PDB file of C-alpha atoms in Angstrom:
ATOM      1  CA  MET A   1      -3.384  42.535   8.927  1.00 88.00           C
ATOM      2  CA  LYS A   2      -0.861  40.806  11.173  1.00 92.00           C
ATOM      3  CA  GLU A   3      -3.314  40.853  14.104  1.00 93.00           C
ATOM      4  CA  ILE A   4      -6.053  39.314  11.937  1.00 96.00           C
ATOM      5  CA  ILE A   5      -3.741  36.539  10.820  1.00 96.00           C
ATOM      6  CA  GLU A   6      -2.797  35.790  14.434  1.00 95.00           C
ATOM      7  CA  THR A   7      -6.464  35.760  15.486  1.00 96.00           C
ATOM      8  CA  ILE A   8      -7.370  33.300  12.736  1.00 97.00           C
ATOM      9  CA  LYS A   9      -4.294  31.203  13.472  1.00 96.00           C
ATOM     10  CA  ALA A  10      -5.353  30.909  17.140  1.00 96.00           C
ATOM     11  CA  TYR A  11      -9.010  30.220  16.309  1.00 97.00           C
ATOM     12  CA  GLU A  12     -10.265  26.717  17.151  1.00 96.00           C
ATOM     13  CA  PRO A  13     -12.632  25.633  14.346  1.00 97.00           C
ATOM     14  CA  TYR A  14     -16.072  24.420  15.412  1.00 95.00           C
ATOM     15  CA  THR A  15     -16.790  22.377  12.258  1.00 95.00           C
ATOM     16  CA  GLU A  16     -14.843  20.510   9.603  1.00 96.00           C
ATOM     17  CA  GLU A  17     -15.805  23.265   7.157  1.00 96.00           C
ATOM     18  CA  GLU A  18     -14.287  25.911   9.406  1.00 97.00           C
ATOM     19  CA  ALA A  19     -11.135  23.804   9.711  1.00 98.00           C
ATOM     20  CA  ALA A  20     -10.896  23.593   5.910  1.00 97.00           C
ATOM     21  CA  ASP A  21     -11.513  27.344   5.566  1.00 97.00           C
ATOM     22  CA  LYS A  22      -8.859  28.116   8.171  1.00 97.00           C
ATOM     23  CA  LYS A  23      -6.374  25.854   6.381  1.00 97.00           C
ATOM     24  CA  LEU A  24      -7.111  27.550   3.031  1.00 96.00           C
ATOM     25  CA  PHE A  25      -6.629  30.958   4.603  1.00 96.00           C
ATOM     26  CA  MET A  26      -3.410  30.065   6.430  1.00 96.00           C
ATOM     27  CA  GLU A  27      -1.823  28.226   3.496  1.00 95.00           C
ATOM     28  CA  LYS A  28      -2.906  30.450   0.589  1.00 95.00           C
ATOM     29  CA  LEU A  29      -5.248  33.364   1.104  1.00 95.00           C
ATOM     30  CA  GLN A  30      -3.271  35.291   3.705  1.00 93.00           C
ATOM     31  CA  PHE A  31      -0.612  35.905   1.072  1.00 93.00           C
ATOM     32  CA  GLN A  32      -2.975  37.646  -1.357  1.00 92.00           C
ATOM     33  CA  GLU A  33      -3.047  41.411  -1.779  1.00 93.00           C
ATOM     34  CA  GLN A  34      -5.839  43.805  -0.783  1.00 95.00           C
ATOM     35  CA  LEU A  35      -7.827  41.373   1.420  1.00 96.00           C
ATOM     36  CA  LEU A  36      -9.157  44.233   3.533  1.00 97.00           C
ATOM     37  CA  THR A  37     -10.680  46.018   0.535  1.00 95.00           C
ATOM     38  CA  ARG A  38     -12.871  45.126  -2.393  1.00 93.00           C
ATOM     39  CA  GLU A  39      -9.853  45.798  -4.622  1.00 93.00           C
ATOM     40  CA  ASN A  40      -9.307  42.044  -4.431  1.00 95.00           C
ATOM     41  CA  PRO A  41     -12.198  40.893  -6.649  1.00 91.00           C
ATOM     42  CA  ASP A  42     -12.036  37.230  -5.595  1.00 95.00           C
ATOM     43  CA  TYR A  43     -11.514  37.257  -1.810  1.00 96.00           C
ATOM     44  CA  HIS A  44     -11.910  40.019   0.764  1.00 97.00           C
ATOM     45  CA  PHE A  45     -12.768  40.373   4.434  1.00 98.00           C
ATOM     46  CA  SER A  46     -16.231  40.888   5.823  1.00 98.00           C
ATOM     47  CA  SER A  47     -17.432  40.697   9.401  1.00 98.00           C
ATOM     48  CA  SER A  48     -20.799  39.721  10.877  1.00 98.00           C
ATOM     49  CA  ALA A  49     -22.675  39.922  14.156  1.00 98.00           C
ATOM     50  CA  TRP A  50     -24.620  36.926  15.443  1.00 98.00           C
ATOM     51  CA  VAL A  51     -26.967  38.481  17.990  1.00 98.00           C
ATOM     52  CA  VAL A  52     -28.980  36.337  20.400  1.00 98.00           C
ATOM     53  CA  ASN A  53     -31.579  37.275  22.970  1.00 98.00           C
ATOM     54  CA  SER A  54     -31.142  36.484  26.667  1.00 97.00           C
ATOM     55  CA  THR A  55     -32.716  33.032  26.346  1.00 97.00           C
ATOM     56  CA  TYR A  56     -30.795  32.132  23.161  1.00 97.00           C
ATOM     57  CA  ASP A  57     -34.001  31.136  21.388  1.00 98.00           C
ATOM     58  CA  LYS A  58     -34.081  34.124  19.006  1.00 98.00           C
ATOM     59  CA  VAL A  59     -31.571  35.798  16.736  1.00 98.00           C
ATOM     60  CA  LEU A  60     -31.663  39.370  15.422  1.00 98.00           C
ATOM     61  CA  MET A  61     -31.852  39.403  11.625  1.00 98.00           C
ATOM     62  CA  VAL A  62     -32.468  41.869   8.819  1.00 98.00           C
ATOM     63  CA  TYR A  63     -34.305  41.334   5.544  1.00 98.00           C
ATOM     64  CA  HIS A  64     -31.577  41.788   2.933  1.00 94.00           C
ATOM     65  CA  ASN A  65     -32.987  43.443  -0.182  1.00 92.00           C
ATOM     66  CA  ILE A  66     -30.453  42.024  -2.663  1.00 88.00           C
ATOM     67  CA  TYR A  67     -30.885  38.417  -1.577  1.00 89.00           C
ATOM     68  CA  GLN A  68     -34.571  38.712  -0.641  1.00 93.00           C
ATOM     69  CA  SER A  69     -33.862  36.800   2.563  1.00 96.00           C
ATOM     70  CA  TYR A  70     -33.405  37.318   6.261  1.00 98.00           C
ATOM     71  CA  SER A  71     -29.757  37.331   7.236  1.00 97.00           C
ATOM     72  CA  TRP A  72     -27.344  38.287   9.973  1.00 97.00           C
ATOM     73  CA  THR A  73     -25.942  41.790  10.005  1.00 98.00           C
ATOM     74  CA  GLY A  74     -22.504  42.382   8.577  1.00 97.00           C
ATOM     75  CA  GLY A  75     -20.478  43.954   5.862  1.00 96.00           C
ATOM     76  CA  HIS A  76     -17.165  44.549   4.155  1.00 96.00           C
ATOM     77  CA  ALA A  77     -14.064  45.518   6.114  1.00 97.00           C
ATOM     78  CA  ASP A  78     -13.418  48.328   3.598  1.00 96.00           C
ATOM     79  CA  GLY A  79      -9.876  48.829   4.859  1.00 96.00           C
ATOM     80  CA  CYS A  80     -10.590  48.465   8.588  1.00 97.00           C
ATOM     81  CA  ALA A  81      -8.341  45.860  10.239  1.00 96.00           C
ATOM     82  CA  ASN A  82     -10.454  45.811  13.429  1.00 97.00           C
ATOM     83  CA  LEU A  83     -13.035  43.229  12.350  1.00 98.00           C
ATOM     84  CA  LEU A  84     -14.862  43.333  15.700  1.00 98.00           C
ATOM     85  CA  LEU A  85     -15.414  47.049  15.108  1.00 98.00           C
ATOM     86  CA  VAL A  86     -16.696  46.296  11.590  1.00 98.00           C
ATOM     87  CA  ALA A  87     -19.237  43.811  12.997  1.00 98.00           C
ATOM     88  CA  GLN A  88     -20.388  46.338  15.622  1.00 98.00           C
ATOM     89  CA  LYS A  89     -20.654  49.178  13.093  1.00 98.00           C
ATOM     90  CA  GLU A  90     -22.719  47.031  10.733  1.00 98.00           C
ATOM     91  CA  LEU A  91     -24.954  45.826  13.579  1.00 98.00           C
ATOM     92  CA  GLU A  92     -25.742  49.386  14.611  1.00 98.00           C
ATOM     93  CA  GLU A  93     -26.170  50.682  11.043  1.00 97.00           C
ATOM     94  CA  GLU A  94     -28.425  47.842   9.916  1.00 97.00           C
ATOM     95  CA  THR A  95     -30.644  47.561  13.019  1.00 98.00           C
ATOM     96  CA  GLY A  96     -30.418  50.880  14.822  1.00 97.00           C
ATOM     97  CA  ILE A  97     -29.742  49.192  18.173  1.00 97.00           C
ATOM     98  CA  LYS A  98     -27.069  50.615  20.443  1.00 95.00           C
ATOM     99  CA  GLU A  99     -27.412  48.440  23.528  1.00 97.00           C
ATOM    100  CA  TYR A 100     -25.745  45.052  23.194  1.00 98.00           C
ATOM    101  CA  HIS A 101     -22.694  43.339  24.578  1.00 98.00           C
ATOM    102  CA  LEU A 102     -20.056  40.945  23.354  1.00 98.00           C
ATOM    103  CA  LEU A 103     -21.020  37.525  24.665  1.00 96.00           C
ATOM    104  CA  HIS A 104     -17.990  35.505  23.620  1.00 90.00           C
ATOM    105  CA  ASP A 105     -14.484  36.857  23.979  1.00 89.00           C
ATOM    106  CA  GLY A 106     -12.864  36.788  20.569  1.00 92.00           C
ATOM    107  CA  LEU A 107     -13.780  35.283  17.247  1.00 96.00           C
ATOM    108  CA  PHE A 108     -17.029  33.276  17.350  1.00 98.00           C
ATOM    109  CA  ALA A 109     -16.929  31.821  13.816  1.00 98.00           C
ATOM    110  CA  PHE A 110     -14.667  31.872  10.782  1.00 98.00           C
ATOM    111  CA  ASN A 111     -15.916  30.995   7.317  1.00 98.00           C
ATOM    112  CA  ILE A 112     -15.088  31.614   3.698  1.00 97.00           C
ATOM    113  CA  LEU A 113     -18.515  32.361   2.282  1.00 96.00           C
ATOM    114  CA  PRO A 114     -19.449  32.167  -1.379  1.00 93.00           C
ATOM    115  CA  VAL A 115     -21.189  35.287  -2.658  1.00 91.00           C
ATOM    116  CA  PRO A 116     -23.200  34.724  -5.834  1.00 88.00           C
ATOM    117  CA  ALA A 117     -23.106  37.229  -8.662  1.00 88.00           C
ATOM    118  CA  HIS A 118     -25.628  40.031  -8.194  1.00 86.00           C
ATOM    119  CA  TYR A 119     -26.450  43.636  -8.948  1.00 87.00           C
ATOM    120  CA  LYS A 120     -25.983  46.370  -6.351  1.00 83.00           C
ATOM    121  CA  ASN A 121     -27.107  49.917  -7.093  1.00 82.00           C
ATOM    122  CA  GLY A 122     -27.395  48.949 -10.761  1.00 87.00           C
ATOM    123  CA  GLN A 123     -23.796  47.693 -10.916  1.00 89.00           C
ATOM    124  CA  TYR A 124     -22.923  44.058 -11.653  1.00 93.00           C
ATOM    125  CA  ILE A 125     -20.896  42.374  -8.892  1.00 90.00           C
ATOM    126  CA  LYS A 126     -19.217  39.154  -9.977  1.00 93.00           C
ATOM    127  CA  GLU A 127     -19.244  35.980  -7.907  1.00 94.00           C
ATOM    128  CA  HIS A 128     -16.598  36.171  -5.161  1.00 95.00           C
ATOM    129  CA  ASN A 129     -15.844  35.028  -1.602  1.00 96.00           C
ATOM    130  CA  HIS A 130     -15.986  36.741   1.755  1.00 97.00           C
ATOM    131  CA  ILE A 131     -13.385  35.806   4.325  1.00 98.00           C
ATOM    132  CA  ASN A 132     -15.878  36.267   7.132  1.00 98.00           C
ATOM    133  CA  THR A 133     -15.317  36.674  10.837  1.00 98.00           C
ATOM    134  CA  THR A 134     -18.320  36.489  13.155  1.00 98.00           C
ATOM    135  CA  TYR A 135     -18.699  37.829  16.684  1.00 98.00           C
ATOM    136  CA  LEU A 136     -21.356  36.755  19.193  1.00 98.00           C
ATOM    137  CA  PHE A 137     -23.458  39.419  20.888  1.00 98.00           C
ATOM    138  CA  MET A 138     -26.463  39.522  23.178  1.00 98.00           C
ATOM    139  CA  ALA A 139     -29.135  42.226  23.081  1.00 98.00           C
ATOM    140  CA  GLN A 140     -32.458  42.834  24.788  1.00 97.00           C
ATOM    141  CA  GLU A 141     -35.539  42.349  22.632  1.00 97.00           C
ATOM    142  CA  ASP A 142     -37.298  45.573  23.643  1.00 96.00           C
ATOM    143  CA  GLN A 143     -35.090  47.947  21.655  1.00 96.00           C
ATOM    144  CA  THR A 144     -36.400  50.124  18.846  1.00 96.00           C
ATOM    145  CA  PHE A 145     -35.173  49.196  15.393  1.00 97.00           C
ATOM    146  CA  LYS A 146     -34.198  51.443  12.513  1.00 96.00           C
ATOM    147  CA  ILE A 147     -34.093  49.946   9.033  1.00 95.00           C
ATOM    148  CA  LYS A 148     -31.140  50.802   6.767  1.00 94.00           C
ATOM    149  CA  GLU A 149     -33.349  51.342   3.741  1.00 93.00           C
ATOM    150  CA  ASP A 150     -30.616  51.198   1.102  1.00 91.00           C
ATOM    151  CA  GLU A 151     -29.838  47.594   2.147  1.00 92.00           C
ATOM    152  CA  ASN A 152     -32.680  46.175   4.239  1.00 95.00           C
ATOM    153  CA  SER A 153     -36.442  46.359   4.497  1.00 96.00           C
ATOM    154  CA  ASP A 154     -37.033  44.734   7.900  1.00 98.00           C
ATOM    155  CA  VAL A 155     -35.351  44.103  11.236  1.00 98.00           C
ATOM    156  CA  ARG A 156     -36.744  41.515  13.621  1.00 98.00           C
ATOM    157  CA  TRP A 157     -36.060  38.843  16.176  1.00 98.00           C
ATOM    158  CA  ILE A 158     -36.499  35.429  14.585  1.00 98.00           C
ATOM    159  CA  ALA A 159     -36.991  32.269  16.589  1.00 98.00           C
ATOM    160  CA  VAL A 160     -34.110  29.888  15.911  1.00 98.00           C
ATOM    161  CA  THR A 161     -36.731  27.244  15.094  1.00 98.00           C
ATOM    162  CA  ASP A 162     -38.013  29.498  12.264  1.00 98.00           C
ATOM    163  CA  ILE A 163     -34.689  30.141  10.531  1.00 98.00           C
ATOM    164  CA  ASP A 164     -35.397  27.646   7.745  1.00 97.00           C
ATOM    165  CA  GLN A 165     -38.707  29.371   6.956  1.00 97.00           C
ATOM    166  CA  LYS A 166     -37.336  32.947   7.057  1.00 97.00           C
ATOM    167  CA  VAL A 167     -33.999  32.404   5.314  1.00 98.00           C
ATOM    168  CA  THR A 168     -34.321  31.778   1.578  1.00 96.00           C
ATOM    169  CA  GLU A 169     -30.573  31.679   0.880  1.00 94.00           C
ATOM    170  CA  GLU A 170     -30.164  27.915   1.052  1.00 94.00           C
ATOM    171  CA  ALA A 171     -26.357  28.140   1.185  1.00 93.00           C
ATOM    172  CA  MET A 172     -26.510  30.260   4.368  1.00 95.00           C
ATOM    173  CA  LYS A 173     -28.794  27.989   6.386  1.00 97.00           C
ATOM    174  CA  VAL A 174     -25.980  25.602   7.291  1.00 96.00           C
ATOM    175  CA  TYR A 175     -23.905  28.461   8.718  1.00 97.00           C
ATOM    176  CA  TYR A 176     -26.827  29.815  10.722  1.00 98.00           C
ATOM    177  CA  HIS A 177     -27.604  26.374  12.161  1.00 97.00           C
ATOM    178  CA  GLN A 178     -23.967  25.983  13.188  1.00 97.00           C
ATOM    179  CA  MET A 179     -24.027  29.329  14.957  1.00 97.00           C
ATOM    180  CA  VAL A 180     -27.230  28.462  16.802  1.00 98.00           C
ATOM    181  CA  ALA A 181     -25.648  25.208  18.004  1.00 97.00           C
ATOM    182  CA  LYS A 182     -22.347  26.853  18.925  1.00 97.00           C
ATOM    183  CA  ALA A 183     -24.035  29.701  20.825  1.00 97.00           C
ATOM    184  CA  LEU A 184     -26.085  27.186  22.797  1.00 96.00           C
ATOM    185  CA  SER A 185     -22.941  25.201  23.579  1.00 94.00           C
ATOM    186  CA  LEU A 186     -21.413  28.358  25.113  1.00 91.00           C
ATOM    187  CA  LYS A 187     -24.528  29.285  27.107  1.00 87.00           C
ATOM    188  CA  LYS A 188     -23.764  29.664  30.791  1.00 71.00           C
TER     189      LYS A 188
END
């Protein structure tokens, strides 16, 4: 956990929202128990992969069955303190791709994301927050996808200009737009 705290402490926020989330984490959340597991019912770590194509005009997304929306890949830390590894594991599990590379050294985005109440596998999950780290990857578009049927029903490249039409989770659109802008700002 110490390494995660140092990574977040060193992270330079891209938006005012990220700055506020970082401040909340540094001043309060880091002192809570069980942040790496779902044992903390209010806040716990998750990690996501923002995957762009070589021209940065598409992003790899999955159709999330619970939220009935396209979304980035990602998932709970479930005890793993290596959040980059979590993002990579979730990317591979949810899309089936194996060929990609880290495009930005280190943490790409840091957000505390609200998760609305929902049912998963018939079990009620109360509203909570994900302390989410995001890593930026690039992958070639010609790879074969494999759907993770217990979570997703589609995997596809989505044009960044179509995000608002494909994403039905209104609360997530702002984060996705920020990542599109930030990735483009880092493009070499």
